[in-house]
Structures are given as structure tokens and as C-alpha cells.
Amino acid sequence: MRRPTRSLLVAAAAAALVLPLCATTAANAEPPGFSHSDKNTLRNQAPRDLAVGSAVWGARDLVDYDPSAPTPFQRVLGAQFSSLTPENDMKWDAIHPAPDVYDFASADALVAFARANHQQVRGHTLLWHSQNPAWVTEASQTWTCAQARDVLEDHIRTVVGHFKGRIYEWDVANEIFQDTWDAGGVRLRTEANPFLKACADEPVSLIGDAFRWAHEADPEAALFLNDYNAEGINEKTDAYYDIAQQLLADGVPLSGFGAQGHLSLLYGFDTSMQANFERFAALGLQVAVTEADVRIPLLPGQTGPTPEQVALQAERYDAMLEACLNVTACRSFTVWGFPDSKSWVPGVFPGEGWATIFEDDFSPKPAFDAMLQSLREATPGISPRRH
Ligand code: G3I
């Protein structure tokens, strides 16, 4: 448990004081939250064993990074977070655009930025039904399982090997289960995922091997299952719980389970999130919140969120963070990008938005304040690490 006790708050505050990294620029020349030397940042208030991360929508934002002249976005990204996830730049279509072509340029830029800012990197993602390049979609129409396995093995060994030693957590298998409302209900995506489709007779074997190939390519990286609608205990997370047990029984180097945390104020919060994390932790796995955001629906004519909506958004972000802080196996909490102008939400959910923790001028929202306070009150725990 990482919950705060009053007697430990002094120790936590003392720890926070020694955590800040060396300042790269004079703190008092920057707005609050823009500098490594500002102790009131998410990364500097987090318990030592918890990475607090953000996705980066386009690592091209980082290609021209000049440490002596960072953009406001780069300053906030470097100052607030101890972990980065490429929102798109390590996906198949970005990094493996043609059968014999790997393009690491933008992902390398993100990794270089992370290194310069003393940040870890979450890799995302190696086996997914979406954002596959056209050549995969086309070739997969006629793949045998053996051919699909060869293509996936080459990709995983090449990509994970390229970043060996520089990625602390990989989302190996992303969204491999359908939703309750999909045809056939919650079951492995043996139709939408081209690799699972080609190996529909033995999909679990392929998933297990994906983890094995990744582990061989980088034995130090923690390897995750990851999905949305996977916060609480539900039919989908029951399926993940089952397959996690099966993979572990087969000796697969599975390290963790990630709940993405894409929430909407249209729906309630599933308070079984902590219990869900605890059951995966009881299997010896790490858990993580990997893509947190909380989108706000607007009524027609409404031009921005109401104070009540903003307050409820803060509660939801904080509830996810608390579920993580309350389980020592939760090693990373990642928000899915910022500010709102870079969020994927409005493009996919018309009428919803304002989903991130920073305004477009990088001023913090109440959701940020709530999270900062919870981090400040948390205490370090000792987390298991399977691989
Ligand atoms: O790469 C093309 C670019 O060449 C083109 O110029 C541009 C024109 O709009 O589109 C670019 O592709 C976009 C890509 O992001 C990179 O920017 C796609 O249109 C766009 O659909 C894609 O959206 C991403 C989405 O995954 C795709 O499924 C979002 O940014 C990203 O936030 C989202 O992330 C997913 C996680 O990976 C998995 N969990 C759910 C989460 C939200 O959907």
C-alpha cells in the first residue's frame, strides 16, 4: 500500500526535496511547472517507485529539440513527467512502413529527448489491430499462420532490439480482446487483428511468443498487456485475468497489465479499479495506468466545460491515480498527452473534449492540482518486478 499516513508526510516531503533534477535554467525565470528545479511538479512529488508519464502525440515535436532553447511544450513535458510514451511513433505504420523498411527517426527523437530530460520511455505497441501499415493489411489477406509469425517475430525482434536498454515498459499486446458490444462479445480479436486472424487456431500461442520474442530482444523491459475499458472488474478484464494466468502457467515472460484509463464524464467511474489491479498484482504482475484522459461532453450551445464538469474531471483523474497509488505493483501512471489541442478526443468523439490536465497555454487544470496533491501525500512502496 502506498497510502499516506500523516506520520510519513514529513518524510515524503523531505524525499521530494532531494528528488528534483538539476535546473537547466533559472527557476525564477520560468512560469511554475516549467522547470526541473520546481519541486511542485508531478515527477518531483511522485513516490520514487512510481513513474508519472505523458504520451507525446507526434515525436516530430521533439525532432528539433534544442536543450538550450526548449519550446513551452518541451519545457512542461520535461519538467512535469518522468516517463514518455510515443502516442503514435512506435506503432507499426510509423516505424515499419514497408516490408524491408524500418523508420526510427521520430521515435529516436523521443528517446533522445527522454534521455536528455532524465525520463524513462514506455514502448507502444507491438501487436495491435489498428494503425498497421497497408502492406500488412494487404499481405495478411493470404497469410498462413507461419507467415504471420515470421513477420511479427522480425518486427518485434527488430524494434525491441533497436531500443534495447532504453524502454522500461513495452505494451506488447494491445487491445487483443473485443468489447461486449462487438459481434461475438468479449473474445480475442481473431478477425480485426491480422496476426491473430492468421493464427486464429492458436492465438494464445502467438501472443505468448510475442512476449517471448520481446523478452529475448530486451530482457530488462517489463512486458505488458494493455487495453481500454479495462479499469474495473468486468467481462473484459475477467478475460485478461484468465489469459494472464494461462500465459504465466505457460512460462511466458508477461510482466504487467495496463488499464488505459480513457474515461468520459458521460459514464460513471468503476470503483472496482483498485480491486482489479489487486487481483493482477496477486498473480505477481505489475499494473499501470497507461493512457489516462477524461473527456468532457458539451451540450449544444455550450462553449466550454462548466465548473462542475471540471471538478468532476479532477475527481476522475484522481480516482485513477489513487487506485494506482493504493497498489504497490502499480509502477507507472501515464496521461494520454496534453494540452487539449493535441488530444485525440475531439477527432474521435464529436462533442467531447477538454480531456487533458493542461490548458492550451499549459496552465494546470484542477485535475493536475488534484493529482499533484495525491502524489504529494503518497509514500514510496516496494513493488514486485517479475522480469
Ligand atoms: O500519420 C498520418 C499522417 O501521415 C497524416 O498526415 C495525418 C493526417 O491527419 O494522419 C496521420 O495519422 C494519424 C495518427 O494518429 C498520427 O498522427 C491518424 O490519422 C490518427 O487516426 C491517429 O490517431 C491516433 C489513434 O490512436 C489511432 O488509432 C491517436 O493520435 C492516438 O492517440 C490513438 O491512441 C490510441 C492508443 O494507441 C491505444 N489506445 C487507444 C488510444 C486512443 O484511440
Short mmCIF file of C-alpha atoms in Angstrom, two decimals, residues 10-143:
data_model
loop_
_atom_site.label_atom_id
_atom_site.label_comp_id
_atom_site.label_asym_id
_atom_site.label_seq_id
_atom_site.Cartn_x
_atom_site.Cartn_y
_atom_site.Cartn_z
CA VAL A 10 7.26 14.77 6.59
CA ALA A 11 9.49 12.02 5.24
CA ALA A 12 7.76 12.22 1.85
CA ALA A 13 8.24 15.96 1.73
CA ALA A 14 11.90 15.54 2.61
CA ALA A 15 12.30 12.94 -0.11
CA ALA A 16 10.68 15.29 -2.61
CA LEU A 17 13.23 17.94 -1.74
CA VAL A 18 16.14 15.76 -2.74
CA LEU A 19 14.48 14.43 -5.88
CA PRO A 20 14.42 17.44 -8.17
CA LEU A 21 16.90 17.22 -11.01
CA CYS A 22 19.45 19.87 -11.62
CA ALA A 23 17.93 23.00 -13.01
CA THR A 24 18.61 23.61 -16.69
CA THR A 25 17.52 27.22 -16.43
CA ALA A 26 16.93 29.62 -13.61
CA ALA A 27 13.71 28.58 -11.89
CA ASN A 28 12.53 32.07 -11.19
CA ALA A 29 12.79 32.94 -14.90
CA GLU A 30 10.08 30.39 -15.74
CA PRO A 31 6.37 30.04 -15.03
CA PRO A 32 5.56 27.46 -12.32
CA GLY A 33 5.84 23.91 -13.56
CA PHE A 34 8.17 24.71 -16.47
CA SER A 35 11.46 23.87 -14.79
CA HIS A 36 13.19 20.77 -13.47
CA SER A 37 14.02 22.70 -10.33
CA ASP A 38 10.36 23.34 -9.50
CA LYS A 39 9.53 20.82 -6.80
CA ASN A 40 5.79 21.25 -7.28
CA THR A 41 5.73 19.09 -10.38
CA LEU A 42 4.18 15.68 -10.87
CA ARG A 43 7.53 13.95 -11.26
CA ASN A 44 9.11 15.61 -8.26
CA GLN A 45 6.17 14.87 -5.96
CA ALA A 46 5.72 11.25 -7.09
CA PRO A 47 6.88 8.38 -4.87
CA ARG A 48 10.29 7.18 -6.02
CA ASP A 49 8.89 3.90 -7.35
CA LEU A 50 6.17 5.48 -9.48
CA ALA A 51 6.84 6.87 -12.95
CA VAL A 52 4.45 9.64 -13.94
CA GLY A 53 4.25 9.93 -17.68
CA SER A 54 2.65 11.59 -20.65
CA ALA A 55 2.08 10.47 -24.19
CA VAL A 56 3.59 12.63 -26.92
CA TRP A 57 1.29 12.91 -29.92
CA GLY A 58 3.90 13.43 -32.57
CA ALA A 59 7.53 12.91 -31.71
CA ARG A 60 8.23 15.27 -34.62
CA ASP A 61 7.52 17.90 -31.94
CA LEU A 62 10.78 16.70 -30.43
CA VAL A 63 12.92 16.23 -33.54
CA ASP A 64 14.21 19.81 -33.41
CA TYR A 65 14.70 19.76 -29.65
CA ASP A 66 17.40 22.16 -28.57
CA PRO A 67 18.06 21.78 -24.81
CA SER A 68 19.24 25.37 -24.66
CA ALA A 69 16.02 26.69 -26.22
CA PRO A 70 13.12 24.33 -25.49
CA THR A 71 9.61 25.21 -26.64
CA PRO A 72 6.96 25.74 -23.92
CA PHE A 73 5.59 22.26 -24.67
CA GLN A 74 9.03 20.73 -24.31
CA ARG A 75 9.64 22.57 -21.05
CA VAL A 76 6.44 21.31 -19.47
CA LEU A 77 6.98 17.81 -20.84
CA GLY A 78 10.47 17.65 -19.42
CA ALA A 79 9.68 19.29 -16.10
CA GLN A 80 6.44 17.51 -15.19
CA PHE A 81 6.97 13.92 -16.29
CA SER A 82 9.42 11.14 -15.56
CA SER A 83 8.18 8.90 -18.38
CA LEU A 84 7.16 9.40 -22.01
CA THR A 85 5.06 7.25 -24.31
CA PRO A 86 5.11 7.83 -28.07
CA GLU A 87 1.42 8.23 -28.85
CA ASN A 88 1.97 7.09 -32.45
CA ASP A 89 5.64 6.95 -33.37
CA MET A 90 6.43 3.37 -32.36
CA LYS A 91 3.29 1.94 -33.92
CA TRP A 92 3.62 -0.35 -36.91
CA ASP A 93 2.58 2.19 -39.56
CA ALA A 94 5.12 4.73 -38.30
CA ILE A 95 8.09 2.51 -37.65
CA HIS A 96 7.73 -0.27 -40.25
CA PRO A 97 6.13 1.42 -43.27
CA ALA A 98 7.27 -1.15 -45.87
CA PRO A 99 8.31 -4.81 -45.55
CA ASP A 100 12.03 -4.08 -45.54
CA VAL A 101 11.91 -0.52 -44.22
CA TYR A 102 12.17 0.49 -40.59
CA ASP A 103 11.99 4.20 -39.82
CA PHE A 104 13.16 5.01 -36.31
CA ALA A 105 13.75 8.73 -36.81
CA SER A 106 10.87 10.22 -34.84
CA ALA A 107 10.89 7.51 -32.16
CA ASP A 108 14.63 8.02 -31.73
CA ALA A 109 13.96 11.75 -31.26
CA LEU A 110 11.56 10.96 -28.43
CA VAL A 111 14.04 8.60 -26.78
CA ALA A 112 16.79 11.23 -27.09
CA PHE A 113 14.53 13.87 -25.55
CA ALA A 114 13.72 11.48 -22.72
CA ARG A 115 17.37 10.76 -22.08
CA ALA A 116 18.22 14.48 -22.04
CA ASN A 117 15.46 15.06 -19.50
CA HIS A 118 16.19 12.01 -17.30
CA GLN A 119 12.96 10.31 -18.31
CA GLN A 120 12.04 6.70 -18.93
CA VAL A 121 10.18 5.55 -22.06
CA ARG A 122 7.15 3.27 -22.40
CA GLY A 123 7.10 1.47 -25.73
CA HIS A 124 3.74 1.35 -27.53
CA THR A 125 2.88 -1.05 -29.22
CA LEU A 126 3.90 -4.32 -30.94
CA LEU A 127 0.77 -6.36 -31.60
CA TRP A 128 -2.41 -4.39 -32.32
CA HIS A 129 -5.32 -4.44 -34.75
CA SER A 130 -5.06 -0.73 -35.57
CA GLN A 131 -2.51 1.54 -37.27
CA ASN A 132 -0.95 -1.30 -39.19
CA PRO A 133 0.62 -0.27 -42.50
CA ALA A 134 -1.18 -1.02 -45.75
CA TRP A 135 1.36 -3.68 -46.65
CA VAL A 136 0.44 -5.67 -43.54
CA THR A 137 -3.26 -5.28 -44.14
CA GLU A 138 -2.89 -6.41 -47.75
CA ALA A 139 -0.41 -9.23 -47.23
CA SER A 140 -2.34 -10.60 -44.27
CA GLN A 141 -5.26 -11.50 -46.54
CA THR A 142 -3.31 -14.54 -47.69
CA TRP A 143 -1.00 -15.18 -44.72
#
